PDB file of C-alpha atoms in Angstrom:
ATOM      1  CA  UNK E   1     149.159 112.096 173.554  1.00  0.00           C
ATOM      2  CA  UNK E   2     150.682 109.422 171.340  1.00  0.00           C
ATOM      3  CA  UNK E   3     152.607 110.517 168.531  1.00  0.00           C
ATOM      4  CA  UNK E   4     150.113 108.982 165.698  1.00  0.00           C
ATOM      5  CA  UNK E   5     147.062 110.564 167.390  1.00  0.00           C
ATOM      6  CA  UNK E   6     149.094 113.939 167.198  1.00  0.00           C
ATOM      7  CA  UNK E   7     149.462 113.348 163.838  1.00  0.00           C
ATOM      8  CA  UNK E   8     146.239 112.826 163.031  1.00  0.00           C
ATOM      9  CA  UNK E   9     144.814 116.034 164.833  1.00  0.00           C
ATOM     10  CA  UNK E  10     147.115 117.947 162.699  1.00  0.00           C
ATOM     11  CA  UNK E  11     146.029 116.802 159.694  1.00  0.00           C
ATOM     12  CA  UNK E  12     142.924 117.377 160.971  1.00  0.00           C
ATOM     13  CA  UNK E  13     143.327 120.734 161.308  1.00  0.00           C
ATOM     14  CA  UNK E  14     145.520 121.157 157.854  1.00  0.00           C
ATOM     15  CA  UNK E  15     141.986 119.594 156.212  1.00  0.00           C
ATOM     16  CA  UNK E  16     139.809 121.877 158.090  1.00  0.00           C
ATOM     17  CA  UNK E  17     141.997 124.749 157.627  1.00  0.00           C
ATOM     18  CA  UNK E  18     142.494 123.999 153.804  1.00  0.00           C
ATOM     19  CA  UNK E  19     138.309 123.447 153.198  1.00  0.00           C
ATOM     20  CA  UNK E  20     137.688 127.235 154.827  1.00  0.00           C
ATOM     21  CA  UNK E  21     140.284 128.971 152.365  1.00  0.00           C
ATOM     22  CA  UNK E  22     138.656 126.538 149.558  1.00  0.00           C
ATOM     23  CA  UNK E  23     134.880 127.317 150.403  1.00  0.00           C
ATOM     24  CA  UNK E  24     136.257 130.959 151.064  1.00  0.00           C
ATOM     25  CA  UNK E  25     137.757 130.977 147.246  1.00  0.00           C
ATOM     26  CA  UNK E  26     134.471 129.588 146.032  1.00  0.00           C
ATOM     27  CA  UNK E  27     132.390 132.198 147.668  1.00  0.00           C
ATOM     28  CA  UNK E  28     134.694 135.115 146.583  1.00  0.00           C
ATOM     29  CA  UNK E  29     134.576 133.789 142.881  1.00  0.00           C
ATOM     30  CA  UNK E  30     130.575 133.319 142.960  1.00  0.00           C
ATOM     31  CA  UNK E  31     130.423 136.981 144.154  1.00  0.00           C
ATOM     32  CA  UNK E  32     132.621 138.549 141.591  1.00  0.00           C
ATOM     33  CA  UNK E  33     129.782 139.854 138.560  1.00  0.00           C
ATOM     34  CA  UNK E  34     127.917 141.133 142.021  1.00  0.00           C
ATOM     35  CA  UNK E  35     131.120 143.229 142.442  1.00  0.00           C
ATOM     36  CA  UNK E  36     131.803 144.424 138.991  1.00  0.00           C
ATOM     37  CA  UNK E  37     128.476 145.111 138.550  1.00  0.00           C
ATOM     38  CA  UNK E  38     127.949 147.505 141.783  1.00  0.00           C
ATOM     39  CA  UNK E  39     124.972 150.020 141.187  1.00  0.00           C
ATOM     40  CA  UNK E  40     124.603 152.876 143.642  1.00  0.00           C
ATOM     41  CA  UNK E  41     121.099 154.209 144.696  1.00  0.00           C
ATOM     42  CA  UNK E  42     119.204 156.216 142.409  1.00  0.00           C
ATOM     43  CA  UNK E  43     119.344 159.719 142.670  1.00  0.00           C
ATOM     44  CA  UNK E  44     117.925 162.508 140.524  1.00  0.00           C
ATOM     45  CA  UNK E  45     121.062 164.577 138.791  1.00  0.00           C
ATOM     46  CA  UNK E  46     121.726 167.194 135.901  1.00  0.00           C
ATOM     47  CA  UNK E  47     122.820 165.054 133.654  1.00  0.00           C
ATOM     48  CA  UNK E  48     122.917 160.984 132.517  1.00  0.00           C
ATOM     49  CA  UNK E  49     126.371 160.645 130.907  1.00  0.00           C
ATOM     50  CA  UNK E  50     125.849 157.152 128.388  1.00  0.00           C
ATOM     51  CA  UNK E  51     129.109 155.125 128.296  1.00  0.00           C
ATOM     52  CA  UNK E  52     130.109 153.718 124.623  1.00  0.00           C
ATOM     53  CA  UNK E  53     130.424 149.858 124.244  1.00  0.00           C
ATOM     54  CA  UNK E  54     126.759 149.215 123.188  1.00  0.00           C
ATOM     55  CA  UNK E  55     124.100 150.074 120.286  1.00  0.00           C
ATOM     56  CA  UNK E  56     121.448 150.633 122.224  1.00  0.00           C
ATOM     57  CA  UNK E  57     121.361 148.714 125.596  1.00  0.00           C
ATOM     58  CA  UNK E  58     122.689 151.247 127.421  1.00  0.00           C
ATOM     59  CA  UNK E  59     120.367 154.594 126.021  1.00  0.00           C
ATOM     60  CA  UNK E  60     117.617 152.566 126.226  1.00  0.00           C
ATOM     61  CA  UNK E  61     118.286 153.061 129.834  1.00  0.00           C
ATOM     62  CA  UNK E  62     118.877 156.277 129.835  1.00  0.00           C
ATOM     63  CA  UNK E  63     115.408 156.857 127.485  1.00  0.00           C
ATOM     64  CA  UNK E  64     113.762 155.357 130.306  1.00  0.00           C
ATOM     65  CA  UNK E  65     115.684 157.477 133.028  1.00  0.00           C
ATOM     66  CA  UNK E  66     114.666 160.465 131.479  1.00  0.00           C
ATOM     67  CA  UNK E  67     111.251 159.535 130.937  1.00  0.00           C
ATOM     68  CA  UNK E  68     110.642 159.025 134.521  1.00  0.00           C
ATOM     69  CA  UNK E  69     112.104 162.677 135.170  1.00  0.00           C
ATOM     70  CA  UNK E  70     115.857 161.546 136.590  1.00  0.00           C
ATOM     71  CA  UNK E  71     117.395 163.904 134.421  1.00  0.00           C
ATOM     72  CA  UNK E  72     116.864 167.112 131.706  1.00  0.00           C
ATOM     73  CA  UNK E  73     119.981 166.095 130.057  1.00  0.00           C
ATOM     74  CA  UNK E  74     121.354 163.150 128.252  1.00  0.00           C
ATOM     75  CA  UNK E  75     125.171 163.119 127.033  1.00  0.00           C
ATOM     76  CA  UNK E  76     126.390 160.214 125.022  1.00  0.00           C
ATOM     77  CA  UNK E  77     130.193 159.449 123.341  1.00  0.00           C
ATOM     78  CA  UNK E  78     131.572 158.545 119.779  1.00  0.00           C
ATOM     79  CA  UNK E  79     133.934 155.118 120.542  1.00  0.00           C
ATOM     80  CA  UNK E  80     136.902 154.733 118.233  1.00  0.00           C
ATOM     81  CA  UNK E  81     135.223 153.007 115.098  1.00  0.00           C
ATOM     82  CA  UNK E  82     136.914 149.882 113.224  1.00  0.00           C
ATOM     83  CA  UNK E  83     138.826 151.318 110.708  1.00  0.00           C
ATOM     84  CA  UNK E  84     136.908 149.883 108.295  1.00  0.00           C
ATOM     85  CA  UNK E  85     134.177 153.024 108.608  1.00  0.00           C
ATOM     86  CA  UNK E  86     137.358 155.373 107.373  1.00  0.00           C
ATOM     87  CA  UNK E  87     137.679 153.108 104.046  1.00  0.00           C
ATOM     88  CA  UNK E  88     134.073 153.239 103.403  1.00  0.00           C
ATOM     89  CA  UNK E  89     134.208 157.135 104.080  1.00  0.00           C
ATOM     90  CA  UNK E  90     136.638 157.306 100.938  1.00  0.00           C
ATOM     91  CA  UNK E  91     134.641 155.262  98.818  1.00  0.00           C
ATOM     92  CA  UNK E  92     131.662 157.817  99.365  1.00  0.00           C
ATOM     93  CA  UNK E  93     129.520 155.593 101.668  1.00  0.00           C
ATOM     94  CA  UNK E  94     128.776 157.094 105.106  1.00  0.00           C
ATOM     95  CA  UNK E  95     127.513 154.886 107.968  1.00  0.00           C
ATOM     96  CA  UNK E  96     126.605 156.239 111.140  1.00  0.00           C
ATOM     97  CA  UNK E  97     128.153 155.727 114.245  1.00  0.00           C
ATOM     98  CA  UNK E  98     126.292 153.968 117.271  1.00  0.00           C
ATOM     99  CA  UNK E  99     125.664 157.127 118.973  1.00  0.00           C
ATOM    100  CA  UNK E 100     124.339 158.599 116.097  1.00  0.00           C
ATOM    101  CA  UNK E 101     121.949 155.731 116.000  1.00  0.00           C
ATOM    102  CA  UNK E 102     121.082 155.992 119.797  1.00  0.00           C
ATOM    103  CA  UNK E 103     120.540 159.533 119.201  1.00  0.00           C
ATOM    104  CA  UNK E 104     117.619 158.984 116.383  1.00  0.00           C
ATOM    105  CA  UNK E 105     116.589 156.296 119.164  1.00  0.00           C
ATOM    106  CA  UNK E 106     116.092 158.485 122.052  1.00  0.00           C
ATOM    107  CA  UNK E 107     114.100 161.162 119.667  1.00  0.00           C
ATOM    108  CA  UNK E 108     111.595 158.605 118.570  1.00  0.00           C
ATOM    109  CA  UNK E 109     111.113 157.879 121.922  1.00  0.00           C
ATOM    110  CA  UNK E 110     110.201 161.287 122.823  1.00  0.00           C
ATOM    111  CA  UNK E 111     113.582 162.540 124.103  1.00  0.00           C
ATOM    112  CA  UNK E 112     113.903 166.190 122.324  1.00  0.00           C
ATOM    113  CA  UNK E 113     116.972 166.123 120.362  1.00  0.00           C
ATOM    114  CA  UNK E 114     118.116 169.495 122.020  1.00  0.00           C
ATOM    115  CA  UNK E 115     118.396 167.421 125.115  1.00  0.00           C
ATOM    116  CA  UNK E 116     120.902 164.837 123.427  1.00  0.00           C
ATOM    117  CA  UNK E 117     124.635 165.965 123.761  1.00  0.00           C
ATOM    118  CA  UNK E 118     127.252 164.076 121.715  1.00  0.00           C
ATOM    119  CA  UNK E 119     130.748 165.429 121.748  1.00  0.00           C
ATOM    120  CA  UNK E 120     132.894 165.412 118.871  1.00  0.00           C
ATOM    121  CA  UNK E 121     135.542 163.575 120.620  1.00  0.00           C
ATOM    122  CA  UNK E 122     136.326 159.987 119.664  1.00  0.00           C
ATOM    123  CA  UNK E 123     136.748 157.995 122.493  1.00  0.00           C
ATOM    124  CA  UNK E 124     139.332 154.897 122.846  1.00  0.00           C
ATOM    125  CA  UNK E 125     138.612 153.907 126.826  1.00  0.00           C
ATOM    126  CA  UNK E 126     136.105 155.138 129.616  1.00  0.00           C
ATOM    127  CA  UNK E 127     139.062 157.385 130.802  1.00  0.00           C
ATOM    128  CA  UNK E 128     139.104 159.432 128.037  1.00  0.00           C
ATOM    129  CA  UNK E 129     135.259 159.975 128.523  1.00  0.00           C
ATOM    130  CA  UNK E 130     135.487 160.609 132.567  1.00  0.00           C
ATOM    131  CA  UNK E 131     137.914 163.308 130.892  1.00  0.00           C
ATOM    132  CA  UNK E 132     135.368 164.659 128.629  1.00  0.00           C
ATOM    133  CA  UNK E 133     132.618 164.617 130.964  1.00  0.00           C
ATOM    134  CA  UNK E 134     134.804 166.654 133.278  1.00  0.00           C
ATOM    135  CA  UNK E 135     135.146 169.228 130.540  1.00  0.00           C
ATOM    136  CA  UNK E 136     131.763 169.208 130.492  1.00  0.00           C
ATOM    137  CA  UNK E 137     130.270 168.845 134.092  1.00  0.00           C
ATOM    138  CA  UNK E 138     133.125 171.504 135.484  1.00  0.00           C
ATOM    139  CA  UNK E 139     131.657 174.595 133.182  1.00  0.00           C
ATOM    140  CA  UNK E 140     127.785 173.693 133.673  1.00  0.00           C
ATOM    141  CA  UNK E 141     128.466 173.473 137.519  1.00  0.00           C
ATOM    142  CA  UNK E 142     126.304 169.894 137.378  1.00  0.00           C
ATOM    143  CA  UNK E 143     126.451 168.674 141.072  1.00  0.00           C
ATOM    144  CA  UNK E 144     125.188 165.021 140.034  1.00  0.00           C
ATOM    145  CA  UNK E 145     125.564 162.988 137.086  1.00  0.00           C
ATOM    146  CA  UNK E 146     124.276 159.771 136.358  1.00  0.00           C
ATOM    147  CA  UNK E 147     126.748 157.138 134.800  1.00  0.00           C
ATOM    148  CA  UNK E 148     124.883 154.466 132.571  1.00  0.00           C
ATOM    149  CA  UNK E 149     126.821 151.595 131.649  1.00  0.00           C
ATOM    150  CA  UNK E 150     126.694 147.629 131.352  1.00  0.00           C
ATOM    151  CA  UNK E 151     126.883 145.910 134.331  1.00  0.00           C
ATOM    152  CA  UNK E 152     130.188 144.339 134.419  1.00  0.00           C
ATOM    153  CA  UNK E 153     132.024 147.323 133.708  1.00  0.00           C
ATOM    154  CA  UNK E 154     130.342 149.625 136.501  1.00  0.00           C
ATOM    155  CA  UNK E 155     132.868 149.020 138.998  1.00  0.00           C
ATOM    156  CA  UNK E 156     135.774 150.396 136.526  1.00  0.00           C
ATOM    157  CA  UNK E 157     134.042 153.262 135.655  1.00  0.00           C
ATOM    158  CA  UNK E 158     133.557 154.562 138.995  1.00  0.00           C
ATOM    159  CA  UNK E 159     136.834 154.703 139.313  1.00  0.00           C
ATOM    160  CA  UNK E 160     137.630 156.177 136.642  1.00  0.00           C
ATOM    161  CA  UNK E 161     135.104 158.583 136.470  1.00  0.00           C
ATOM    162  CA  UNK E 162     135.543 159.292 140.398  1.00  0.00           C
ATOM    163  CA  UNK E 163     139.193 159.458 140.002  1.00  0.00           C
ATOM    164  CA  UNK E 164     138.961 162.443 137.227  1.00  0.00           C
ATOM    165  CA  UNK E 165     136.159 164.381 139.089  1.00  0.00           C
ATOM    166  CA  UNK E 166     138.435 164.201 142.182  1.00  0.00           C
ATOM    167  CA  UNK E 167     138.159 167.342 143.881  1.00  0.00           C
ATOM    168  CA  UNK E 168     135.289 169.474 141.611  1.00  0.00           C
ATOM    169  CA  UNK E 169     132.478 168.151 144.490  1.00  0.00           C
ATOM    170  CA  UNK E 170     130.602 166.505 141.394  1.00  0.00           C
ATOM    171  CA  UNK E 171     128.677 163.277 142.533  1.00  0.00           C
ATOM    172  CA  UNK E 172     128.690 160.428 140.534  1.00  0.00           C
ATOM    173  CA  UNK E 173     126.015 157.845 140.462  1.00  0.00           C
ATOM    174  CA  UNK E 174     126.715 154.661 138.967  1.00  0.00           C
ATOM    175  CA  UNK E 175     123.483 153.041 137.115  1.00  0.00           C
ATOM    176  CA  UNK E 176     123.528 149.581 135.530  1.00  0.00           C
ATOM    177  CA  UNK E 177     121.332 149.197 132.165  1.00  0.00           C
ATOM    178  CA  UNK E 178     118.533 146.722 132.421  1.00  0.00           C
ATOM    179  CA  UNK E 179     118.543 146.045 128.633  1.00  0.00           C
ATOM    180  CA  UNK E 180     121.159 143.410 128.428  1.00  0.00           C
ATOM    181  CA  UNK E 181     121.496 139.748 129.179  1.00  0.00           C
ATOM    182  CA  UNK E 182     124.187 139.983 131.991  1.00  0.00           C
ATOM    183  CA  UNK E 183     123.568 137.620 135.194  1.00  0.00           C
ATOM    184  CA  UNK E 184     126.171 138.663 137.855  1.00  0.00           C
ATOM    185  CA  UNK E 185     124.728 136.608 140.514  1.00  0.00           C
ATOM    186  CA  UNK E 186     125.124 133.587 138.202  1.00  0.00           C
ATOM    187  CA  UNK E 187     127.937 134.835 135.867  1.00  0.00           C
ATOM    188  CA  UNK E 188     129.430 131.419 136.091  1.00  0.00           C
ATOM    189  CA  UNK E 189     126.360 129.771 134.219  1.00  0.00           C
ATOM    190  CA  UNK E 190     126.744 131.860 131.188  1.00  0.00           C
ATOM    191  CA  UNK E 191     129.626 131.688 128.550  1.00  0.00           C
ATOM    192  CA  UNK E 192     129.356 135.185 127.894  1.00  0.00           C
ATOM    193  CA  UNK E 193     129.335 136.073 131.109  1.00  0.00           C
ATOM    194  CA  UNK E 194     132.395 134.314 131.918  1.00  0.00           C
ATOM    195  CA  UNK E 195     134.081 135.586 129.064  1.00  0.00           C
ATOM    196  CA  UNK E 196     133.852 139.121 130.030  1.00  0.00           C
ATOM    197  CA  UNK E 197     134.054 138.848 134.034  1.00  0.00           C
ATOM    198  CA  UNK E 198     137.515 137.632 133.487  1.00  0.00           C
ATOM    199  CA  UNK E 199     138.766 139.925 130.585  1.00  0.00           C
ATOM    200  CA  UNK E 200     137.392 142.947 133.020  1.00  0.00           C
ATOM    201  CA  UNK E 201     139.665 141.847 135.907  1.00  0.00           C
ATOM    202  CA  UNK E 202     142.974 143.019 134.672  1.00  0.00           C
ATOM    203  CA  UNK E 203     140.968 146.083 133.556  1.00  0.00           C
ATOM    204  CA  UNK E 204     140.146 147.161 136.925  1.00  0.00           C
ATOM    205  CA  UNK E 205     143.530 146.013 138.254  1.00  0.00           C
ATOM    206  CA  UNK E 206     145.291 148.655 136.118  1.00  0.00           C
ATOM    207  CA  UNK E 207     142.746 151.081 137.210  1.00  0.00           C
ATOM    208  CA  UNK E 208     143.108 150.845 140.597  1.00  0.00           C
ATOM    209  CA  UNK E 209     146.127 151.190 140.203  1.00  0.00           C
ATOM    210  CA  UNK E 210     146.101 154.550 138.420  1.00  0.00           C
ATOM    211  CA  UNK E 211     146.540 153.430 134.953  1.00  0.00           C
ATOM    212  CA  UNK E 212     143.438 154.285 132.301  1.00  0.00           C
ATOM    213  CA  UNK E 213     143.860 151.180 130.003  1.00  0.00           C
ATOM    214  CA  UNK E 214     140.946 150.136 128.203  1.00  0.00           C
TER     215      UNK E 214
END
């Protein structure tokens, strides 16, 4: 074969080669809010354990879980507050927190407040809850517990809540509100979307790799 027509195969090839990784980058990137926001099936389960980062997006979905008999049990955590709820606490004004709010939520809604549990722990990152609801899933014996979060941050969670409740034989089932605005199988339409598919991917970097940032 001459040496030009040679040539010309292998840059062929280097084209061909080079569009598959491209169209293969493309299709990974499309599928990323699919991947963060991973739901498993439905299950029913002793408890639905409400992640902080939301007013009311996230019990909402919970309200409606236990309303259709998924659970007896709702448990929902304090988040660190800005510090400006501290200042207004000295100057004698006191503002609930979100889960407080939630809380008077879910009881309108019919939910009886003896079925609402809200630890006094303040929360900084969803380790620190998949620690407190191991402290409270170990001692009630619960066998399944349904995780309610946003849908970006469901892959994270698993992990961290799976990680904690490593070896205690509780199940975790991962459930995705439907009370937000999030599009994962068109996060790359939405500015918001985009915004917080990329600052969750050094999130769940660190957590798989055993670290409980954030």
């Amino acid at each position: 074969m001459p040496y030009r027509a040679t040539l010309l195969s292998r840059r062929s090839l280097v084209t061909i080669v080079g569009l598959c990784i491209a169209a293969g980058l493309v299709l990974a990137l499309r599928s990323l809010g699919s991947f963060l926001a991973h739901e498993d099936p439905l299950q029913h389960a002793d408890a639905l354990f409400i992640l902080a980062g939301t007013r009311l997006e996230r019990p909402l979905e919970a309200a409606d879980l236990f309303a259709a008999g998924y659970a007896a049990r709702i448990v929902m955590t304090h988040q660190k507050p800005e510090p400006a709820f501290a200042e207004a606490e000295t100057r004698g004004v006191h503002l609930p927190l979100d889960a407080e709010v939630a809380r008077d939520v879910l009881v309108e809604l019919g939910v009886p407040k003896d079925a609402i549990t809200i630890p006094r722990t303040i929360h900084d990152n969803t380790a620190m809850e998949a620690q407190t609801l191991r402290r409270l899933a170990v001692p009630a014996h619960w066998k399944r517990i349904i995780v309610v979060s946003s849908g970006y941050h469901l892959r994270r969670a698993a992990l961290a809540m799976r990680r904690e409740l490593a070896g205690t034989n509780v199940e975790v089932v991962m459930r995705r509100t439907r009370h937000d605005q999030e599009d994962p199988e068109h996060w790359w339409q939405h500015r918001g979307d985009v915004r917080t598919v990329w600052s969750e991917l050094p999130k769940i970097v660190a957590y798989a790799c055993g670290l409980g940032a954030g």
